[in-house]
Short mmCIF file of C-alpha atoms in Angstrom, two decimals:
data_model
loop_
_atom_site.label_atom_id
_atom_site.label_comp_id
_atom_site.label_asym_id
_atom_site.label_seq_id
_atom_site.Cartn_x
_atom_site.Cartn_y
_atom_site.Cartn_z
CA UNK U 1 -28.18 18.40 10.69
CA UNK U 2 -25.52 19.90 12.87
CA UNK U 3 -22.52 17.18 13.39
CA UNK U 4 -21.87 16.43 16.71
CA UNK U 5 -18.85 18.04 18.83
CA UNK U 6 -17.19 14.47 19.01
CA UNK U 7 -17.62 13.67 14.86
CA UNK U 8 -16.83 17.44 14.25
CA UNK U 9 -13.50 16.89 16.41
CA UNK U 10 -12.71 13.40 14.24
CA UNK U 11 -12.91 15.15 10.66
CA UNK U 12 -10.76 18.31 11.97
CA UNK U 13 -7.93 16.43 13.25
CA UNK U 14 -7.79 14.29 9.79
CA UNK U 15 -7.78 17.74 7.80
CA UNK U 16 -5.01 19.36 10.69
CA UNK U 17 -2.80 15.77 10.55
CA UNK U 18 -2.64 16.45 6.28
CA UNK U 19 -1.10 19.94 7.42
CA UNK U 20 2.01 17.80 8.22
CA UNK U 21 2.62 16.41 4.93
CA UNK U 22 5.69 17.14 3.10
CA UNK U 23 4.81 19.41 0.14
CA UNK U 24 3.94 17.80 -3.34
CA UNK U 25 6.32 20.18 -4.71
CA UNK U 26 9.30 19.38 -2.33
CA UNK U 27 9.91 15.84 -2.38
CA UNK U 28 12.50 13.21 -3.01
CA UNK U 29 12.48 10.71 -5.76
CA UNK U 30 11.96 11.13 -9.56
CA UNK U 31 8.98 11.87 -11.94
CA UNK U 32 8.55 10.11 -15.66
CA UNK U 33 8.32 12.93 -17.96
CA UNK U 34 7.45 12.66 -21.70
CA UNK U 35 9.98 9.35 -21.44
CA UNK U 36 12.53 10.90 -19.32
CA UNK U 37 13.17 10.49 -15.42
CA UNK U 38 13.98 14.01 -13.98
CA UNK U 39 15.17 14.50 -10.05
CA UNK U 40 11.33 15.44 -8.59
CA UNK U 41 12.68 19.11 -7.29
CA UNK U 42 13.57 19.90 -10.97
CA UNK U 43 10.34 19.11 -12.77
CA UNK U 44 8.67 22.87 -12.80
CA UNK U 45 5.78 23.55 -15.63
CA UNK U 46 5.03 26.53 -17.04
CA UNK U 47 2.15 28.89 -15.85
CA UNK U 48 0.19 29.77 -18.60
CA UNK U 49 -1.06 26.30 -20.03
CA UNK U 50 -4.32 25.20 -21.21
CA UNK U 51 -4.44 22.49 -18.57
CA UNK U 52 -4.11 24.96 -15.69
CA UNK U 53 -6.15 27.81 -16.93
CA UNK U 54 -9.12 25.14 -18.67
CA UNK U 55 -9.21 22.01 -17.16
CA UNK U 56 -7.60 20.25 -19.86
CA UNK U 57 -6.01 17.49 -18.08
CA UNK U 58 -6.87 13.55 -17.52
CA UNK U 59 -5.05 11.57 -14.80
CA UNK U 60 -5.30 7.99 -12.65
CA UNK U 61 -5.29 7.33 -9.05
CA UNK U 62 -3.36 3.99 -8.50
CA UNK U 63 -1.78 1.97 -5.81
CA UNK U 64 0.72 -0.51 -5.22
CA UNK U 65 0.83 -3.43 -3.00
CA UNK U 66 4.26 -4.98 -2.34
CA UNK U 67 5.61 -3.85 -5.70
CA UNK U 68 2.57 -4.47 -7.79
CA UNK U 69 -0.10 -2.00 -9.00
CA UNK U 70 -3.50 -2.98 -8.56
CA UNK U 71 -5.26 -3.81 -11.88
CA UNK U 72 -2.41 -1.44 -13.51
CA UNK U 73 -3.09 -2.34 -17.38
CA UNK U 74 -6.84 -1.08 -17.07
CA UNK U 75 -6.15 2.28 -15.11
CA UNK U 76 -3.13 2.92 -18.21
CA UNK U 77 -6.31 1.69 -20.55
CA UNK U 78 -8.47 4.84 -19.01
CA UNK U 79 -6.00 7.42 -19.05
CA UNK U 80 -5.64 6.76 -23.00
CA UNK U 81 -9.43 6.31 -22.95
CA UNK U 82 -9.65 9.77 -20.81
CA UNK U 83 -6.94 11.26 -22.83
CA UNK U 84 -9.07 10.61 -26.46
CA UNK U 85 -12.01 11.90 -24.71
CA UNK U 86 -10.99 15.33 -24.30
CA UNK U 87 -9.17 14.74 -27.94
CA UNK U 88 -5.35 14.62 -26.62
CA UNK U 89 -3.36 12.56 -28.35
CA UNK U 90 0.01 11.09 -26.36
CA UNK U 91 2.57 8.92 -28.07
CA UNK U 92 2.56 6.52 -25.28
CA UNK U 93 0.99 3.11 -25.44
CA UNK U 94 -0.53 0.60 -22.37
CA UNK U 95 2.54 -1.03 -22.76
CA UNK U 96 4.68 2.06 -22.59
CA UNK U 97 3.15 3.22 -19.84
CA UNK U 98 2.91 -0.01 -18.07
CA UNK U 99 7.02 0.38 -18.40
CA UNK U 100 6.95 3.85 -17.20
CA UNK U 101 4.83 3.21 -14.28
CA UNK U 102 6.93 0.16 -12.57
CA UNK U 103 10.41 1.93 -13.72
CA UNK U 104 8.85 4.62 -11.53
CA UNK U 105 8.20 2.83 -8.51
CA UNK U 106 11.57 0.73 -8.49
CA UNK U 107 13.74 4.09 -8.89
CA UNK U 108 11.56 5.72 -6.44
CA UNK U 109 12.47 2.25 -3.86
CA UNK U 110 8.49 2.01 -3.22
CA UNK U 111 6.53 -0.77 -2.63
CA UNK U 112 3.35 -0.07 -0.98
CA UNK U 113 2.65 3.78 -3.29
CA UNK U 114 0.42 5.45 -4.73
CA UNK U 115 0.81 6.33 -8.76
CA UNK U 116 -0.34 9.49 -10.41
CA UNK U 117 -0.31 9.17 -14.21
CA UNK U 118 -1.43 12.40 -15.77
CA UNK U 119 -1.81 14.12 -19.36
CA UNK U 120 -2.21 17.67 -19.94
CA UNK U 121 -2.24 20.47 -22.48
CA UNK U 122 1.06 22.16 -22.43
CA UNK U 123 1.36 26.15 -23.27
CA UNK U 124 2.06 26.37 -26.83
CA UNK U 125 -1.56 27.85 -27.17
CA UNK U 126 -3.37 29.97 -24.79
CA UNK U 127 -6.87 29.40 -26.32
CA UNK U 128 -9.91 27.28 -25.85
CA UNK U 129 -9.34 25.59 -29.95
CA UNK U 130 -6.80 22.92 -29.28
CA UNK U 131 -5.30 22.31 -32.71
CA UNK U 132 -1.61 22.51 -32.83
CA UNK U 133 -1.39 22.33 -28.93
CA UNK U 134 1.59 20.51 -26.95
CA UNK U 135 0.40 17.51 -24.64
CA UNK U 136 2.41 16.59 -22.44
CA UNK U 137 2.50 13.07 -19.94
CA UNK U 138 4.02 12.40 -16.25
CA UNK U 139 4.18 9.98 -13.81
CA UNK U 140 4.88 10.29 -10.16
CA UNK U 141 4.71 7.81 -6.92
CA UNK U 142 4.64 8.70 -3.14
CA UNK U 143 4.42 6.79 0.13
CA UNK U 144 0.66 6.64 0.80
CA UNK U 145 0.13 7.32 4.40
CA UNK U 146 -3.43 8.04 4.85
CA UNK U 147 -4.95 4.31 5.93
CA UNK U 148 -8.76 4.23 5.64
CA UNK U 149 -10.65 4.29 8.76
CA UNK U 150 -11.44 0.86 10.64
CA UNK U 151 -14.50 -1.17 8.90
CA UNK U 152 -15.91 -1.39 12.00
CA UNK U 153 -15.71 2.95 12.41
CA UNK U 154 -16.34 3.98 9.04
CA UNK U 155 -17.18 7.90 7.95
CA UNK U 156 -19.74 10.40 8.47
CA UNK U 157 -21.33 11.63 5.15
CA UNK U 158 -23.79 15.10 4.11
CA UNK U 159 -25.83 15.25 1.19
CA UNK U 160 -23.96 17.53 -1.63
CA UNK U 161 -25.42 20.65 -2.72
CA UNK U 162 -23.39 20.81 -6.12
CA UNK U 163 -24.44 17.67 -8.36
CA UNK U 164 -23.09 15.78 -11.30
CA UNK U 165 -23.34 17.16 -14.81
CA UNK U 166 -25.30 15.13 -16.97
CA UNK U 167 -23.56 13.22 -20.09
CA UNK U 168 -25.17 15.26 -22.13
CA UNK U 169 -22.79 18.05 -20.75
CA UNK U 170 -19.68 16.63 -19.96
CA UNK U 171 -17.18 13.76 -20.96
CA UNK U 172 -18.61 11.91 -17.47
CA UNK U 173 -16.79 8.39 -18.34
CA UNK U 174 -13.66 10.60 -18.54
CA UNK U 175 -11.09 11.17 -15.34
CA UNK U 176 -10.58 14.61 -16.14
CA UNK U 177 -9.19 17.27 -13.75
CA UNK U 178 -12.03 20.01 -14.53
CA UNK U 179 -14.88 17.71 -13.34
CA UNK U 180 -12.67 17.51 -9.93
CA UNK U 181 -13.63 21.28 -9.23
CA UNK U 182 -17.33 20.00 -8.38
CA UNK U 183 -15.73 17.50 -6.32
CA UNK U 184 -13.71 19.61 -4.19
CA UNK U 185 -16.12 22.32 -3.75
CA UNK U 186 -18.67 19.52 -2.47
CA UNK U 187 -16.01 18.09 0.06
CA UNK U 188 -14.91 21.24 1.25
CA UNK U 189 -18.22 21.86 2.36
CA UNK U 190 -18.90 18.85 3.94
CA UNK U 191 -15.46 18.91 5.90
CA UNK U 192 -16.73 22.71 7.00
CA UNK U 193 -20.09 21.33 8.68
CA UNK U 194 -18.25 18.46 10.27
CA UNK U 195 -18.95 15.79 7.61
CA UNK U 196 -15.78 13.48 6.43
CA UNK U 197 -17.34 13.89 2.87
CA UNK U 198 -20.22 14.38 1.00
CA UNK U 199 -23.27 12.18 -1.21
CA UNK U 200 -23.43 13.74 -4.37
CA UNK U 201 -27.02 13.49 -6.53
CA UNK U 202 -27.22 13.88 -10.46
CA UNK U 203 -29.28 16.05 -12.08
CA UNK U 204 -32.19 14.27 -11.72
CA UNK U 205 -31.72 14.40 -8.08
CA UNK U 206 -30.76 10.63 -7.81
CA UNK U 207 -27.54 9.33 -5.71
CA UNK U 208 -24.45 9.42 -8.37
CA UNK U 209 -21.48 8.81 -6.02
CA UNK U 210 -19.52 10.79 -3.28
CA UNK U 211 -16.82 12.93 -4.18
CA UNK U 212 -13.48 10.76 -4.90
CA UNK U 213 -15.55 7.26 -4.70
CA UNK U 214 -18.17 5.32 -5.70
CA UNK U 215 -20.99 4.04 -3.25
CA UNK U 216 -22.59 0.68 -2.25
CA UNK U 217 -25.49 0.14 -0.21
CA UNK U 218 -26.63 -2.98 1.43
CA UNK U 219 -30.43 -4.13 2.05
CA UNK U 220 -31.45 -7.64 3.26
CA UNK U 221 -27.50 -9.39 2.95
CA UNK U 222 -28.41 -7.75 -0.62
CA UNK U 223 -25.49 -5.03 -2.74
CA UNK U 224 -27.55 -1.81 -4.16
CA UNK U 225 -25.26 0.78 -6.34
CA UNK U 226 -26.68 3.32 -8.29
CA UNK U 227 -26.92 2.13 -12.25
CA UNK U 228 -23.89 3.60 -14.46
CA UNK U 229 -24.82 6.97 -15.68
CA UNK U 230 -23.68 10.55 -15.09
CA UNK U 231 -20.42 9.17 -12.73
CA UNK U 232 -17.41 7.95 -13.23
CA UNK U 233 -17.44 3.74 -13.04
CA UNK U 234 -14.66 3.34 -10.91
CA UNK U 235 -12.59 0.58 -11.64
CA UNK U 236 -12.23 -0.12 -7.95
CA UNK U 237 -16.34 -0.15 -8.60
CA UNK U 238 -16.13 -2.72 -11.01
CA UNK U 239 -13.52 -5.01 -8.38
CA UNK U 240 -16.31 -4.63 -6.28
CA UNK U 241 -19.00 -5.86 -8.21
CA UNK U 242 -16.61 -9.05 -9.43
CA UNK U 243 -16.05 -9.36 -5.93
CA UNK U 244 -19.46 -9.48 -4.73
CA UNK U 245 -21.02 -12.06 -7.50
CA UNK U 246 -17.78 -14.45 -6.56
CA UNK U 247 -19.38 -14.48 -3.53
CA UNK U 248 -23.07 -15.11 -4.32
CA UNK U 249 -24.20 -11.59 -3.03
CA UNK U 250 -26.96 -10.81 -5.52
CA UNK U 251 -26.72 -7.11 -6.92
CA UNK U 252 -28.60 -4.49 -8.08
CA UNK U 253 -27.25 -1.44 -10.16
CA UNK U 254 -30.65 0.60 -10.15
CA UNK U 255 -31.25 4.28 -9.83
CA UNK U 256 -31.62 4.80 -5.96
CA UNK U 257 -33.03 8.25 -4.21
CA UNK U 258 -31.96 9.79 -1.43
CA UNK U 259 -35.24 8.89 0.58
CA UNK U 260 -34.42 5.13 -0.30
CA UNK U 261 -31.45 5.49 1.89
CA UNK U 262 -33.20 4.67 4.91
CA UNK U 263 -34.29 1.63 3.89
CA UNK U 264 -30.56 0.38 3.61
CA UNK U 265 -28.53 -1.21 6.56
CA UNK U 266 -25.23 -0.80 5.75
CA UNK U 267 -23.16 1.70 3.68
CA UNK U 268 -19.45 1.58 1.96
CA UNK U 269 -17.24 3.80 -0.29
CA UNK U 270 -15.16 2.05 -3.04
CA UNK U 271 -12.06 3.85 -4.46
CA UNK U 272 -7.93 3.65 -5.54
CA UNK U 273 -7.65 5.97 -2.05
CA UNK U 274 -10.87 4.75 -0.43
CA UNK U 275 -10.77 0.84 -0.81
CA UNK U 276 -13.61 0.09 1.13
CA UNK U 277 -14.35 2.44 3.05
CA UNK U 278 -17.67 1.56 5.33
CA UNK U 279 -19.76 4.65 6.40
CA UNK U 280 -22.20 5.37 9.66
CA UNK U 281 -24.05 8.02 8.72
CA UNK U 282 -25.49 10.07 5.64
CA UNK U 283 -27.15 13.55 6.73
CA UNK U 284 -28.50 12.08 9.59
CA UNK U 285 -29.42 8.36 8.99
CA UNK U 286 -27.22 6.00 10.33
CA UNK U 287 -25.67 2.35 9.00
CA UNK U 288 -24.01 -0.33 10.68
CA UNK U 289 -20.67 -1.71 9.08
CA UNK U 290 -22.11 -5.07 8.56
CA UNK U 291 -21.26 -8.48 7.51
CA UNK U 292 -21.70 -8.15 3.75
CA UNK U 293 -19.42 -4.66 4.25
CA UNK U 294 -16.98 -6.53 6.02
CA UNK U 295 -16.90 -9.53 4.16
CA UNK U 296 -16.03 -7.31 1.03
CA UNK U 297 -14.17 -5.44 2.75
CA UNK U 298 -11.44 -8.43 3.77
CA UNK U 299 -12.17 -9.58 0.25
CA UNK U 300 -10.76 -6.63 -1.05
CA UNK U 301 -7.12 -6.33 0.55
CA UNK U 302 -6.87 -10.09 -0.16
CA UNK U 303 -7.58 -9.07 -3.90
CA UNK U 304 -5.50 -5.94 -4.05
CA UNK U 305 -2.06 -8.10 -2.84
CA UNK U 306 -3.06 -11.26 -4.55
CA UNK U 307 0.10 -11.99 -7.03
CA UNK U 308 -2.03 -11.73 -10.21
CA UNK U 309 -5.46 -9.84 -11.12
CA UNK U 310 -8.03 -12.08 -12.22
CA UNK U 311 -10.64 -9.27 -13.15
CA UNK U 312 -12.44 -8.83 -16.60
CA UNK U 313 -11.21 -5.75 -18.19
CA UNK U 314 -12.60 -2.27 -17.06
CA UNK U 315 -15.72 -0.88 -19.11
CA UNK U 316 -14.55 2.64 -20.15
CA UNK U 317 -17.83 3.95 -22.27
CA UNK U 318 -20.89 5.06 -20.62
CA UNK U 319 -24.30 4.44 -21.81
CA UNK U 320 -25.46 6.58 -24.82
CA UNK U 321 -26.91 9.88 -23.07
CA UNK U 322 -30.79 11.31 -24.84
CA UNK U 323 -31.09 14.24 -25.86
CA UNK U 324 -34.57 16.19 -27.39
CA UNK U 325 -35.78 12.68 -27.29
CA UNK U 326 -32.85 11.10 -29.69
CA UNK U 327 -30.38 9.05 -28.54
CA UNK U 328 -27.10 9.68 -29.56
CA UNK U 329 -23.93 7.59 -29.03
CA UNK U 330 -21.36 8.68 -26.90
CA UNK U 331 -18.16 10.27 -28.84
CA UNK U 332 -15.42 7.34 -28.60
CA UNK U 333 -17.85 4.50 -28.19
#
């Protein structure tokens, strides 16, 4: 389906007003390396590394609300999760990064930021075997000023053509920076047709996600999300979720198709940089920003500045993936 001019118009002023920002490599403030603070102009990484030329690299997406990360101790818990994963080993702690992360923000003078821990392979080797190779950690913070659209205006969405590898072929539970590349191909293409982002299926052609967030679809007052599986299980998922049986909204984590979406009413993206972000249309079928979205959706900036989290910790494993008809654990579980 062809966007129309007026939707086509929305998405290309949001990708011409991110022209504007200041470059990522030409900004103020400091960066936590390996345990030091370094003036952010001066931190400069070498070219040939395993993380830029393979992929090997794990990182977070978090944000602060006056002065306090959101559920901080479980996104430090899945970057040392992520980090074993793809088997890089960092002599950092939750507790030492917990330090790092809030020394960060108060030499930076930032309240309301956004934190990027990541972990990557340095370039003492230049080969795929990762014995013997450096790994190095960071941490930056930066002003977030991209607010997510009104609830009550929400996003246009396209189906993906690239889909989500299967467990069985990648570390899925994992927030690593090579499975990003399907990601930003997807959302590229969306942005190109018009679309704000894109619906992305597995490989069994069921709904997995979109491509930065995790999606939540309501049916009779009702919260559908597709069952953990070959996505990442957002932690901003799991608020939601938490969120939604505090209220007495029954929900359903089942595996949902893309012609089950027009039986749904409503629509919402959860994420660190979505929140809740409702949305109007998928490739043609429309929603409504509703009163369950909305009621979540206040629910969720009164959680996210409350003065204390009061969430169960964050499930890092996936289920066990099958394979030739045996089931085998996942590695790390």
């Amino acid at each position: 389906m062809n966007a129309p001019a007026e939707a086509t118009g929305r998405s290309s002023r949001r990708r011409r007003a991110r022209t504007t920002i200041l470059d990522y490599g030409d900004r103020s403030g400091v960066i936590w390396l390996n345990g030091e603070f370094l003036p952010w102009k001066r931190v400069r990484l070498p070219v040939l590394t395993q993380g830029l030329h393979y992929g090997a690299s794990v990182f977070e997406g978090e944000r602060a609300y006056e002065g306090r990360i959101f559920r901080s101790r479980d996104h430090s818990r899945r970057l040392l999760h992520s980090a074993a994963r793809l088997v890089m080993d960092i002599p950092f702690d939750v507790d030492a990064l917990e330090a790092a992360k809030a020394e960060t923000l108060a030499r930076s003078g930032l309240s309301d930021a956004y934190v990027r821990p990541v972990v990557w392979r340095g370039s003492r080797l230049m080969d795929l075997a990762t014995q013997g190779a450096d790994v190095h950690c960071a941490i930056a913070a930066w002003p977030w000023d991209e607010p997510t659209p009104h609830p009550r205006v929400g996003i246009r969405m396209t189906l993906a053509h690239w889909r989500r590898p299967p467990r069985s072929a990648a570390p899925v539970d994992a927030k690593a920076g090579g499975l990003y590349v399907i990601a930003s191909l997807a959302k590229d293409e969306a942005q190109r047709e018009g679309y704000d982002d894109a619906l992305m299926l597995d490989g069994d052609g069921d709904i997995a996600d979109a491509t930065g967030a995790n999606v939540f679809f309501v049916r009779d007052g009702e919260l559908f999300t597709p069952e953990r599986g070959d996505f990442l299980d957002g932690v901003t998922r799991q608020t939601m979720i938490q969120l939604a049986l505090d209220r007495g909204i029954r929900i359903h984590q089942t595996k949902i198709r893309p012609e089950d979406l027009r039986g749904f009413s409503e629509c919402f993206l959860t994420g660190t940089a979505a929140e809740v972000t409702t949305v109007v249309e998928i490739a043609g079928i429309c929603f409504v920003p509703g009163a369950v979205s909305l009621e979540l959706h206040a629910a969720y900036q009164q959680a996210v500045r409350a003065p204390s989290d009061h969430f169960p910790p964050a499930l890092l494993h996936p289920q066990p993936f099958r394979h030739i008809g045996r089931a085998f654990p996942t590695h790390g579980a």
